[in-house]
Amino acid sequence: MNPKRNLMTLDEFTIQETRKFPNATGNLSAILRDIGLACKIINKQVLKAGLVDILGKHGNTNVQGEEQMKLDIFADDALISVLKGSADCAGIASEENDDFVAFDDEYSKNSKYVVLFDPLDGSSNIDVNASIGTIFSIYKRVTPLGTVCTEEDFLQPGNKLMAAGYVIYGSSTMMVYATKLGVNGFTLEPSIGEFCLSHPDMKCAEQGKIYSINQGNSCKFHDGMKSFLDYCMEDNKEEGRPYSHRYIGSMVADMHRTLIKGGIFIYPADKKNANGKLRLQYECNPMSFLMEAAGGIGSTGTERILDVTPTELHQRVPIYIGSKNMVEKALEFVK
Ligand code: P6P
């Protein structure tokens, strides 16, 4: 950090982190900077979404069968073009694309990492100006350098993640990411166009007072889930209940609050959707990696999310994630 300034930029921080590993090549730091650049480009568009004809439906639907908002496409394109042009990424997989994209130029084929992302999660909230976000995961490729990456590189379990995190486009724009060294948050300083360290060494409290779930789906919930909701709403002052209920319907926003304030976020299996709604590779693994690095837990209800072996790019899993004590209590009801 430059003694003349009290700000440490994302670039300065990642380079400082690299120095802790004598054998590090700096490629991981470079990818994080690339993602930061792409998200600054996305942020600029998100901020003016209300002003230009970029709101509203794109007319297509993605592999999830969801209406694609024009900003979804813009965000997807921004991430692909920046990562394709970098010298650090062998290929990408996106929630918005049916299949992965292998970069076949020499630089990319000799890159060590692949990146998966949900380019604009929660995009159904764009029209109502609620916070939305980009979620990203960085894996070391398992296929040989010099070759084109394959699907195997993208079907790695979350316990192989090198880094993962999100950018939240909210009242301020923040990047929060985890490596095995911990979780750090960076707030975009528009006057210099840099993400600056604002939340060093973030931790998720073991116990919180907020539960976050789409309670409107209760009619489909299994009995154990219903009993846990009754537990959350029970009038039990000495145990700090009833909890408050908060649900934004944008995972990045609900997870950012859970990380900062403590709490539990749940998108459960239900009678109609045995695997819930959220995607293992684009939402659940990166958020579980980050939450565990902050001292929290991420579970499918039956196993640690990071230990699930992916079988296809867009598979879904139920998710119980957040404060350790609250997730463990929820699992008592649903297991
Ligand atoms: P529901 C947004 O579409 C998303 O993928 C997540 O960001 C969010 O947590 C969830 O779906 C909301 O789903 O069914 O409650 O609207």
mmCIF file of C-alpha atoms and ligand atoms in Angstrom:
data_model
loop_
_atom_site.group_PDB
_atom_site.id
_atom_site.type_symbol
_atom_site.label_atom_id
_atom_site.label_comp_id
_atom_site.label_asym_id
_atom_site.label_seq_id
_atom_site.Cartn_x
_atom_site.Cartn_y
_atom_site.Cartn_z
ATOM 1 C CA MET A 1 0.000 0.000 0.000
ATOM 2 C CA ASN A 2 1.368 3.408 -0.952
ATOM 3 C CA PRO A 3 2.076 5.312 2.343
ATOM 4 C CA LYS A 4 0.794 8.468 0.684
ATOM 5 C CA ARG A 5 -2.692 6.905 0.345
ATOM 6 C CA ASN A 6 -4.965 5.088 2.774
ATOM 7 C CA LEU A 7 -6.533 3.087 -0.048
ATOM 8 C CA MET A 8 -5.381 -0.333 -1.225
ATOM 9 C CA THR A 9 -6.713 -1.221 -4.660
ATOM 10 C CA LEU A 10 -7.745 -4.737 -5.703
ATOM 11 C CA ASP A 11 -4.639 -4.951 -7.897
ATOM 12 C CA GLU A 12 -2.331 -3.942 -5.015
ATOM 13 C CA PHE A 13 -4.061 -6.409 -2.702
ATOM 14 C CA THR A 14 -3.899 -9.383 -5.081
ATOM 15 C CA ILE A 15 -0.225 -8.678 -5.811
ATOM 16 C CA GLN A 16 0.433 -8.460 -2.049
ATOM 17 C CA GLU A 17 -1.325 -11.828 -1.615
ATOM 18 C CA THR A 18 0.715 -13.343 -4.449
ATOM 19 C CA ARG A 19 3.911 -12.380 -2.637
ATOM 20 C CA LYS A 20 2.888 -14.752 0.184
ATOM 21 C CA PHE A 21 3.419 -17.700 -2.184
ATOM 22 C CA PRO A 22 7.028 -17.732 -3.531
ATOM 23 C CA ASN A 23 6.056 -20.114 -6.343
ATOM 24 C CA ALA A 24 2.972 -18.141 -7.354
ATOM 25 C CA THR A 25 2.924 -16.980 -10.957
ATOM 26 C CA GLY A 26 0.379 -14.182 -10.456
ATOM 27 C CA ASN A 27 -2.094 -15.747 -12.902
ATOM 28 C CA LEU A 28 -4.833 -16.065 -10.266
ATOM 29 C CA SER A 29 -4.363 -12.409 -9.306
ATOM 30 C CA ALA A 30 -4.540 -11.476 -12.974
ATOM 31 C CA ILE A 31 -7.833 -13.355 -13.418
ATOM 32 C CA LEU A 32 -9.313 -11.559 -10.405
ATOM 33 C CA ARG A 33 -8.271 -8.255 -11.958
ATOM 34 C CA ASP A 34 -9.810 -9.346 -15.296
ATOM 35 C CA ILE A 35 -13.105 -10.180 -13.542
ATOM 36 C CA GLY A 36 -12.912 -6.816 -11.759
ATOM 37 C CA LEU A 37 -12.543 -5.045 -15.125
ATOM 38 C CA ALA A 38 -15.483 -6.926 -16.669
ATOM 39 C CA CYS A 39 -17.660 -6.117 -13.655
ATOM 40 C CA LYS A 40 -16.758 -2.415 -13.851
ATOM 41 C CA ILE A 41 -17.977 -2.517 -17.450
ATOM 42 C CA ILE A 42 -21.178 -4.293 -16.322
ATOM 43 C CA ASN A 43 -21.610 -1.849 -13.431
ATOM 44 C CA LYS A 44 -21.560 1.120 -15.813
ATOM 45 C CA GLN A 45 -24.414 -0.421 -17.803
ATOM 46 C CA VAL A 46 -26.388 -1.510 -14.722
ATOM 47 C CA LEU A 47 -26.212 2.010 -13.265
ATOM 48 C CA LYS A 48 -27.858 3.509 -16.331
ATOM 49 C CA ALA A 49 -30.254 0.607 -16.980
ATOM 50 C CA GLY A 50 -33.208 2.862 -16.276
ATOM 51 C CA LEU A 51 -32.098 5.387 -18.863
ATOM 52 C CA VAL A 52 -31.300 3.417 -21.957
ATOM 53 C CA ASP A 53 -33.234 0.849 -23.887
ATOM 54 C CA ILE A 54 -31.461 -1.993 -22.184
ATOM 55 C CA LEU A 55 -34.240 -2.800 -19.764
ATOM 56 C CA GLY A 56 -36.822 -5.403 -20.406
ATOM 57 C CA LYS A 57 -36.753 -8.784 -21.991
ATOM 58 C CA HIS A 58 -34.210 -9.800 -24.620
ATOM 59 C CA GLY A 59 -36.796 -12.085 -26.144
ATOM 60 C CA ASN A 60 -34.645 -15.202 -25.761
ATOM 61 C CA THR A 61 -34.746 -17.695 -22.940
ATOM 62 C CA ASN A 62 -31.624 -19.237 -21.423
ATOM 63 C CA VAL A 63 -30.890 -22.895 -20.773
ATOM 64 C CA GLN A 64 -32.777 -22.510 -17.485
ATOM 65 C CA GLY A 65 -35.873 -21.561 -19.450
ATOM 66 C CA GLU A 66 -35.713 -18.076 -17.904
ATOM 67 C CA GLU A 67 -36.482 -14.927 -19.918
ATOM 68 C CA GLN A 68 -33.116 -13.338 -20.758
ATOM 69 C CA MET A 69 -32.943 -9.659 -19.852
ATOM 70 C CA LYS A 70 -30.812 -7.597 -22.230
ATOM 71 C CA LEU A 71 -28.423 -6.802 -19.351
ATOM 72 C CA ASP A 72 -27.911 -10.555 -18.876
ATOM 73 C CA ILE A 73 -26.580 -10.785 -22.404
ATOM 74 C CA PHE A 74 -24.455 -7.666 -22.031
ATOM 75 C CA ALA A 75 -22.927 -8.984 -18.795
ATOM 76 C CA ASP A 76 -22.277 -12.414 -20.312
ATOM 77 C CA ASP A 77 -20.579 -10.855 -23.337
ATOM 78 C CA ALA A 78 -18.478 -8.522 -21.176
ATOM 79 C CA LEU A 79 -17.102 -11.361 -19.060
ATOM 80 C CA ILE A 80 -16.416 -13.608 -22.059
ATOM 81 C CA SER A 81 -14.635 -10.891 -24.050
ATOM 82 C CA VAL A 82 -12.412 -9.757 -21.146
ATOM 83 C CA LEU A 83 -11.482 -13.321 -20.132
ATOM 84 C CA LYS A 84 -10.923 -14.407 -23.749
ATOM 85 C CA GLY A 85 -8.599 -11.435 -24.230
ATOM 86 C CA SER A 86 -6.655 -12.140 -21.039
ATOM 87 C CA ALA A 87 -3.616 -14.417 -20.908
ATOM 88 C CA ASP A 88 -4.838 -16.231 -17.850
ATOM 89 C CA CYS A 89 -8.037 -18.121 -18.722
ATOM 90 C CA ALA A 90 -8.374 -21.294 -20.808
ATOM 91 C CA GLY A 91 -12.154 -21.132 -21.063
ATOM 92 C CA ILE A 92 -15.433 -20.262 -19.371
ATOM 93 C CA ALA A 93 -18.817 -21.733 -18.498
ATOM 94 C CA SER A 94 -21.762 -19.412 -17.926
ATOM 95 C CA GLU A 95 -25.211 -19.924 -16.478
ATOM 96 C CA GLU A 96 -26.477 -18.070 -19.559
ATOM 97 C CA ASN A 97 -24.804 -20.431 -22.070
ATOM 98 C CA ASP A 98 -25.896 -23.990 -22.791
ATOM 99 C CA ASP A 99 -22.310 -25.250 -23.053
ATOM 100 C CA PHE A 100 -18.828 -24.198 -21.914
ATOM 101 C CA VAL A 101 -16.619 -22.070 -24.179
ATOM 102 C CA ALA A 102 -13.019 -23.225 -24.716
ATOM 103 C CA PHE A 103 -10.645 -20.477 -25.897
ATOM 104 C CA ASP A 104 -8.435 -21.961 -28.633
ATOM 105 C CA ASP A 105 -5.689 -19.355 -29.107
ATOM 106 C CA GLU A 106 -2.184 -20.302 -27.982
ATOM 107 C CA TYR A 107 -2.165 -17.990 -24.947
ATOM 108 C CA SER A 108 -5.479 -19.335 -23.647
ATOM 109 C CA LYS A 109 -4.557 -22.964 -24.309
ATOM 110 C CA ASN A 110 -1.491 -22.450 -22.112
ATOM 111 C CA SER A 111 -3.495 -20.807 -19.295
ATOM 112 C CA LYS A 112 -3.827 -22.573 -15.966
ATOM 113 C CA TYR A 113 -7.348 -21.563 -14.961
ATOM 114 C CA VAL A 114 -10.987 -21.794 -16.055
ATOM 115 C CA VAL A 115 -13.760 -19.482 -14.872
ATOM 116 C CA LEU A 116 -17.462 -20.195 -14.310
ATOM 117 C CA PHE A 117 -19.952 -17.406 -13.727
ATOM 118 C CA ASP A 118 -23.531 -16.317 -13.383
ATOM 119 C CA PRO A 119 -23.106 -13.022 -15.199
ATOM 120 C CA LEU A 120 -26.093 -11.216 -13.733
ATOM 121 C CA ASP A 121 -27.793 -13.152 -10.970
ATOM 122 C CA GLY A 122 -31.167 -11.896 -9.821
ATOM 123 C CA SER A 123 -31.762 -10.137 -13.120
ATOM 124 C CA SER A 124 -35.536 -10.393 -12.640
ATOM 125 C CA ASN A 125 -34.973 -7.591 -10.097
ATOM 126 C CA ILE A 126 -33.485 -5.192 -12.663
ATOM 127 C CA ASP A 127 -36.838 -3.545 -13.405
ATOM 128 C CA VAL A 128 -37.503 -2.910 -9.716
ATOM 129 C CA ASN A 129 -34.002 -1.536 -9.053
ATOM 130 C CA ALA A 130 -33.167 -4.143 -6.422
ATOM 131 C CA SER A 131 -29.527 -5.184 -6.018
ATOM 132 C CA ILE A 132 -28.254 -7.766 -8.507
ATOM 133 C CA GLY A 133 -24.857 -9.359 -8.925
ATOM 134 C CA THR A 134 -22.209 -11.357 -10.759
ATOM 135 C CA ILE A 135 -21.089 -14.642 -9.180
ATOM 136 C CA PHE A 136 -17.774 -16.213 -10.241
ATOM 137 C CA SER A 137 -15.677 -19.333 -9.602
ATOM 138 C CA ILE A 138 -12.040 -19.952 -10.535
ATOM 139 C CA TYR A 139 -10.677 -23.505 -10.881
ATOM 140 C CA LYS A 140 -7.224 -24.732 -11.863
ATOM 141 C CA ARG A 141 -7.774 -26.758 -15.069
ATOM 142 C CA VAL A 142 -7.261 -30.530 -14.843
ATOM 143 C CA THR A 143 -6.482 -30.985 -18.565
ATOM 144 C CA PRO A 144 -2.894 -30.520 -19.865
ATOM 145 C CA LEU A 145 -1.541 -27.029 -20.629
ATOM 146 C CA GLY A 146 -1.270 -26.423 -24.367
ATOM 147 C CA THR A 147 -4.526 -28.238 -25.085
ATOM 148 C CA VAL A 148 -8.059 -26.891 -25.447
ATOM 149 C CA CYS A 149 -9.952 -27.195 -22.131
ATOM 150 C CA THR A 150 -12.736 -29.766 -21.906
ATOM 151 C CA GLU A 151 -15.962 -30.196 -19.922
ATOM 152 C CA GLU A 152 -13.944 -32.077 -17.274
ATOM 153 C CA ASP A 153 -12.322 -28.765 -16.306
ATOM 154 C CA PHE A 154 -15.769 -27.338 -15.490
ATOM 155 C CA LEU A 155 -17.220 -30.326 -13.627
ATOM 156 C CA GLN A 156 -14.889 -30.117 -10.646
ATOM 157 C CA PRO A 157 -16.334 -30.178 -7.113
ATOM 158 C CA GLY A 158 -16.349 -26.961 -5.118
ATOM 159 C CA ASN A 159 -13.641 -28.305 -2.807
ATOM 160 C CA LYS A 160 -11.228 -27.805 -5.741
ATOM 161 C CA LEU A 161 -11.977 -24.098 -6.054
ATOM 162 C CA MET A 162 -8.983 -21.732 -6.071
ATOM 163 C CA ALA A 163 -11.102 -18.601 -5.590
ATOM 164 C CA ALA A 164 -14.763 -17.627 -5.754
ATOM 165 C CA GLY A 165 -16.897 -14.607 -5.022
ATOM 166 C CA TYR A 166 -19.363 -12.060 -6.282
ATOM 167 C CA VAL A 167 -19.808 -8.459 -7.303
ATOM 168 C CA ILE A 168 -22.954 -6.810 -5.955
ATOM 169 C CA TYR A 169 -24.387 -3.871 -7.902
ATOM 170 C CA GLY A 170 -26.199 -2.162 -5.042
ATOM 171 C CA SER A 171 -26.171 1.168 -3.207
ATOM 172 C CA SER A 172 -22.446 0.781 -3.718
ATOM 173 C CA THR A 173 -20.704 -1.689 -6.000
ATOM 174 C CA MET A 174 -18.625 -4.214 -4.118
ATOM 175 C CA MET A 175 -16.477 -7.192 -5.016
ATOM 176 C CA VAL A 176 -16.266 -9.854 -2.304
ATOM 177 C CA TYR A 177 -14.086 -12.895 -2.946
ATOM 178 C CA ALA A 178 -12.506 -15.758 -1.067
ATOM 179 C CA THR A 179 -9.287 -17.706 -1.470
ATOM 180 C CA LYS A 180 -7.993 -20.254 1.027
ATOM 181 C CA LEU A 181 -6.470 -17.232 2.817
ATOM 182 C CA GLY A 182 -9.892 -15.783 3.650
ATOM 183 C CA VAL A 183 -12.603 -13.394 2.474
ATOM 184 C CA ASN A 184 -12.048 -9.749 1.576
ATOM 185 C CA GLY A 185 -14.422 -7.039 0.330
ATOM 186 C CA PHE A 186 -13.588 -4.213 -2.066
ATOM 187 C CA THR A 187 -15.802 -1.191 -2.729
ATOM 188 C CA LEU A 188 -15.699 0.509 -6.123
ATOM 189 C CA GLU A 189 -14.335 4.040 -5.794
ATOM 190 C CA PRO A 190 -15.862 5.694 -8.894
ATOM 191 C CA SER A 191 -13.532 8.706 -8.820
ATOM 192 C CA ILE A 192 -10.549 6.468 -9.619
ATOM 193 C CA GLY A 193 -12.468 3.532 -11.115
ATOM 194 C CA GLU A 194 -10.831 1.045 -8.758
ATOM 195 C CA PHE A 195 -12.151 -1.546 -6.318
ATOM 196 C CA CYS A 196 -10.570 -0.571 -2.975
ATOM 197 C CA LEU A 197 -10.198 -2.765 0.125
ATOM 198 C CA SER A 198 -13.044 -1.785 2.455
ATOM 199 C CA HIS A 199 -13.912 -5.019 4.297
ATOM 200 C CA PRO A 200 -10.710 -6.938 5.178
ATOM 201 C CA ASP A 201 -10.929 -10.499 6.540
ATOM 202 C CA MET A 202 -14.733 -10.843 6.504
ATOM 203 C CA LYS A 203 -16.314 -13.375 8.853
ATOM 204 C CA CYS A 204 -19.859 -14.742 9.117
ATOM 205 C CA ALA A 205 -21.150 -14.769 12.706
ATOM 206 C CA GLU A 206 -21.826 -18.272 14.075
ATOM 207 C CA GLN A 207 -25.315 -17.167 15.085
ATOM 208 C CA GLY A 208 -27.645 -14.621 13.476
ATOM 209 C CA LYS A 209 -31.243 -13.458 13.775
ATOM 210 C CA ILE A 210 -32.370 -13.434 10.129
ATOM 211 C CA TYR A 211 -33.751 -16.260 8.021
ATOM 212 C CA SER A 212 -34.075 -15.818 4.259
ATOM 213 C CA ILE A 213 -36.339 -18.058 2.166
ATOM 214 C CA ASN A 214 -39.183 -17.640 -0.330
ATOM 215 C CA GLN A 215 -41.889 -18.418 2.204
ATOM 216 C CA GLY A 216 -44.440 -18.176 -0.608
ATOM 217 C CA ASN A 217 -43.357 -21.679 -1.581
ATOM 218 C CA SER A 218 -44.288 -23.098 1.855
ATOM 219 C CA CYS A 219 -47.182 -25.120 0.428
ATOM 220 C CA LYS A 220 -44.578 -27.177 -1.462
ATOM 221 C CA PHE A 221 -42.134 -27.562 1.436
ATOM 222 C CA HIS A 222 -41.506 -30.908 3.111
ATOM 223 C CA ASP A 223 -42.608 -31.211 6.745
ATOM 224 C CA GLY A 224 -39.074 -30.809 8.159
ATOM 225 C CA MET A 225 -38.687 -27.482 6.357
ATOM 226 C CA LYS A 226 -42.080 -26.322 7.628
ATOM 227 C CA SER A 227 -41.082 -27.279 11.189
ATOM 228 C CA PHE A 228 -37.852 -25.279 10.877
ATOM 229 C CA LEU A 229 -39.853 -22.226 9.751
ATOM 230 C CA ASP A 230 -42.127 -22.656 12.785
ATOM 231 C CA TYR A 231 -38.949 -22.783 14.927
ATOM 232 C CA CYS A 232 -37.699 -19.516 13.359
ATOM 233 C CA MET A 233 -41.063 -17.817 14.042
ATOM 234 C CA GLU A 234 -41.489 -19.222 17.577
ATOM 235 C CA ASP A 235 -41.796 -16.640 20.383
ATOM 236 C CA ASN A 236 -38.813 -17.713 22.502
ATOM 237 C CA LYS A 237 -37.064 -14.656 23.917
ATOM 238 C CA GLU A 238 -34.291 -16.432 25.778
ATOM 239 C CA GLU A 239 -33.235 -18.130 22.550
ATOM 240 C CA GLY A 240 -33.520 -14.893 20.587
ATOM 241 C CA ARG A 241 -36.563 -15.824 18.533
ATOM 242 C CA PRO A 242 -38.652 -15.051 16.571
ATOM 243 C CA TYR A 243 -36.019 -14.333 13.908
ATOM 244 C CA SER A 244 -36.577 -11.592 11.323
ATOM 245 C CA HIS A 245 -37.457 -12.692 7.791
ATOM 246 C CA ARG A 246 -35.691 -10.982 4.890
ATOM 247 C CA TYR A 247 -35.901 -12.129 1.255
ATOM 248 C CA ILE A 248 -34.827 -9.974 -1.699
ATOM 249 C CA GLY A 249 -35.072 -12.704 -4.341
ATOM 250 C CA SER A 250 -31.575 -11.906 -5.591
ATOM 251 C CA MET A 251 -29.119 -14.467 -4.224
ATOM 252 C CA VAL A 252 -26.133 -12.111 -4.255
ATOM 253 C CA ALA A 253 -28.064 -9.527 -2.217
ATOM 254 C CA ASP A 254 -29.446 -12.098 0.235
ATOM 255 C CA MET A 255 -26.011 -13.715 0.611
ATOM 256 C CA HIS A 256 -24.210 -10.372 1.076
ATOM 257 C CA ARG A 257 -26.570 -9.521 3.951
ATOM 258 C CA THR A 258 -26.131 -13.026 5.401
ATOM 259 C CA LEU A 259 -22.325 -12.660 5.316
ATOM 260 C CA ILE A 260 -22.328 -9.220 6.924
ATOM 261 C CA LYS A 261 -25.182 -9.581 9.451
ATOM 262 C CA GLY A 262 -25.244 -13.348 9.987
ATOM 263 C CA GLY A 263 -28.294 -15.481 9.285
ATOM 264 C CA ILE A 264 -29.362 -18.373 7.079
ATOM 265 C CA PHE A 265 -30.352 -18.419 3.413
ATOM 266 C CA ILE A 266 -32.337 -21.409 2.181
ATOM 267 C CA TYR A 267 -33.538 -22.537 -1.215
ATOM 268 C CA PRO A 268 -34.739 -26.040 -0.294
ATOM 269 C CA ALA A 269 -35.832 -29.094 -2.184
ATOM 270 C CA ASP A 270 -39.613 -29.199 -2.257
ATOM 271 C CA LYS A 271 -42.377 -31.531 -3.376
ATOM 272 C CA LYS A 272 -42.155 -30.263 -6.965
ATOM 273 C CA ASN A 273 -38.378 -29.687 -7.250
ATOM 274 C CA ALA A 274 -36.304 -32.465 -5.675
ATOM 275 C CA ASN A 275 -33.117 -30.435 -6.309
ATOM 276 C CA GLY A 276 -34.440 -26.980 -5.496
ATOM 277 C CA LYS A 277 -33.758 -24.151 -7.961
ATOM 278 C CA LEU A 278 -30.210 -22.836 -7.564
ATOM 279 C CA ARG A 279 -27.330 -24.092 -9.720
ATOM 280 C CA LEU A 280 -24.469 -26.002 -8.161
ATOM 281 C CA GLN A 281 -21.663 -24.667 -10.369
ATOM 282 C CA TYR A 282 -22.801 -21.058 -10.801
ATOM 283 C CA GLU A 283 -24.394 -20.173 -7.441
ATOM 284 C CA CYS A 284 -24.130 -22.805 -4.709
ATOM 285 C CA ASN A 285 -20.468 -23.816 -4.970
ATOM 286 C CA PRO A 286 -19.005 -20.294 -5.153
ATOM 287 C CA MET A 287 -21.211 -19.029 -2.334
ATOM 288 C CA SER A 288 -20.437 -22.113 -0.186
ATOM 289 C CA PHE A 289 -16.688 -21.756 -0.781
ATOM 290 C CA LEU A 290 -16.889 -18.107 0.270
ATOM 291 C CA MET A 291 -19.148 -18.772 3.259
ATOM 292 C CA GLU A 292 -16.920 -21.598 4.559
ATOM 293 C CA ALA A 293 -13.858 -19.320 4.218
ATOM 294 C CA ALA A 294 -15.789 -16.825 6.384
ATOM 295 C CA GLY A 295 -16.582 -19.480 9.031
ATOM 296 C CA GLY A 296 -20.057 -20.441 7.800
ATOM 297 C CA ILE A 297 -21.538 -23.617 6.311
ATOM 298 C CA GLY A 298 -23.047 -24.543 2.915
ATOM 299 C CA SER A 299 -25.102 -27.766 2.802
ATOM 300 C CA THR A 300 -27.509 -29.471 0.401
ATOM 301 C CA GLY A 301 -29.431 -30.640 3.459
ATOM 302 C CA THR A 302 -27.715 -34.024 3.293
ATOM 303 C CA GLU A 303 -24.088 -33.222 2.443
ATOM 304 C CA ARG A 304 -21.488 -30.461 2.244
ATOM 305 C CA ILE A 305 -22.114 -28.594 -1.036
ATOM 306 C CA LEU A 306 -18.388 -28.389 -1.818
ATOM 307 C CA ASP A 307 -18.189 -32.206 -1.786
ATOM 308 C CA VAL A 308 -20.931 -32.760 -4.387
ATOM 309 C CA THR A 309 -19.442 -34.253 -7.547
ATOM 310 C CA PRO A 310 -20.986 -32.359 -10.470
ATOM 311 C CA THR A 311 -22.415 -34.520 -13.262
ATOM 312 C CA GLU A 312 -23.626 -31.789 -15.601
ATOM 313 C CA LEU A 313 -22.955 -28.067 -15.972
ATOM 314 C CA HIS A 314 -26.407 -26.757 -15.035
ATOM 315 C CA GLN A 315 -27.429 -29.149 -12.301
ATOM 316 C CA ARG A 316 -29.309 -27.772 -9.339
ATOM 317 C CA VAL A 317 -28.962 -28.541 -5.625
ATOM 318 C CA PRO A 318 -30.895 -27.510 -2.529
ATOM 319 C CA ILE A 319 -28.941 -25.008 -0.407
ATOM 320 C CA TYR A 320 -28.843 -24.221 3.316
ATOM 321 C CA ILE A 321 -26.084 -21.651 3.830
ATOM 322 C CA GLY A 322 -24.900 -19.077 6.351
ATOM 323 C CA SER A 323 -24.210 -18.900 10.085
ATOM 324 C CA LYS A 324 -22.816 -22.199 11.358
ATOM 325 C CA ASN A 325 -25.208 -22.638 14.312
ATOM 326 C CA MET A 326 -28.287 -21.712 12.239
ATOM 327 C CA VAL A 327 -27.455 -24.099 9.388
ATOM 328 C CA GLU A 328 -26.736 -26.918 11.848
ATOM 329 C CA LYS A 329 -30.102 -26.268 13.550
ATOM 330 C CA ALA A 330 -31.918 -26.263 10.190
ATOM 331 C CA LEU A 331 -30.252 -29.579 9.260
ATOM 332 C CA GLU A 332 -31.596 -31.132 12.471
ATOM 333 C CA PHE A 333 -35.098 -30.445 11.140
ATOM 334 C CA VAL A 334 -34.632 -31.385 7.501
ATOM 335 C CA LYS A 335 -32.225 -34.337 7.631
HETATM 336 P P1 P6P B 1 -37.491 -17.287 -6.395
HETATM 337 C C1 P6P B 1 -32.760 -15.250 -9.226
HETATM 338 O O1 P6P B 1 -33.575 -15.646 -10.302
HETATM 339 C C2 P6P B 1 -32.311 -16.516 -8.500
HETATM 340 O O2 P6P B 1 -31.597 -17.342 -9.370
HETATM 341 C C3 P6P B 1 -31.489 -16.153 -7.268
HETATM 342 O O3 P6P B 1 -30.747 -14.984 -7.454
HETATM 343 C C4 P6P B 1 -32.537 -15.994 -6.181
HETATM 344 O O4 P6P B 1 -32.023 -16.322 -4.901
HETATM 345 C C5 P6P B 1 -33.610 -16.994 -6.606
HETATM 346 O O5 P6P B 1 -33.462 -17.211 -8.016
HETATM 347 C C6 P6P B 1 -34.995 -16.458 -6.340
HETATM 348 O O6 P6P B 1 -35.917 -17.477 -6.713
HETATM 349 O O7 P6P B 1 -38.097 -18.590 -6.848
HETATM 350 O O8 P6P B 1 -37.626 -17.079 -4.902
HETATM 351 O O9 P6P B 1 -37.932 -16.078 -7.185
#
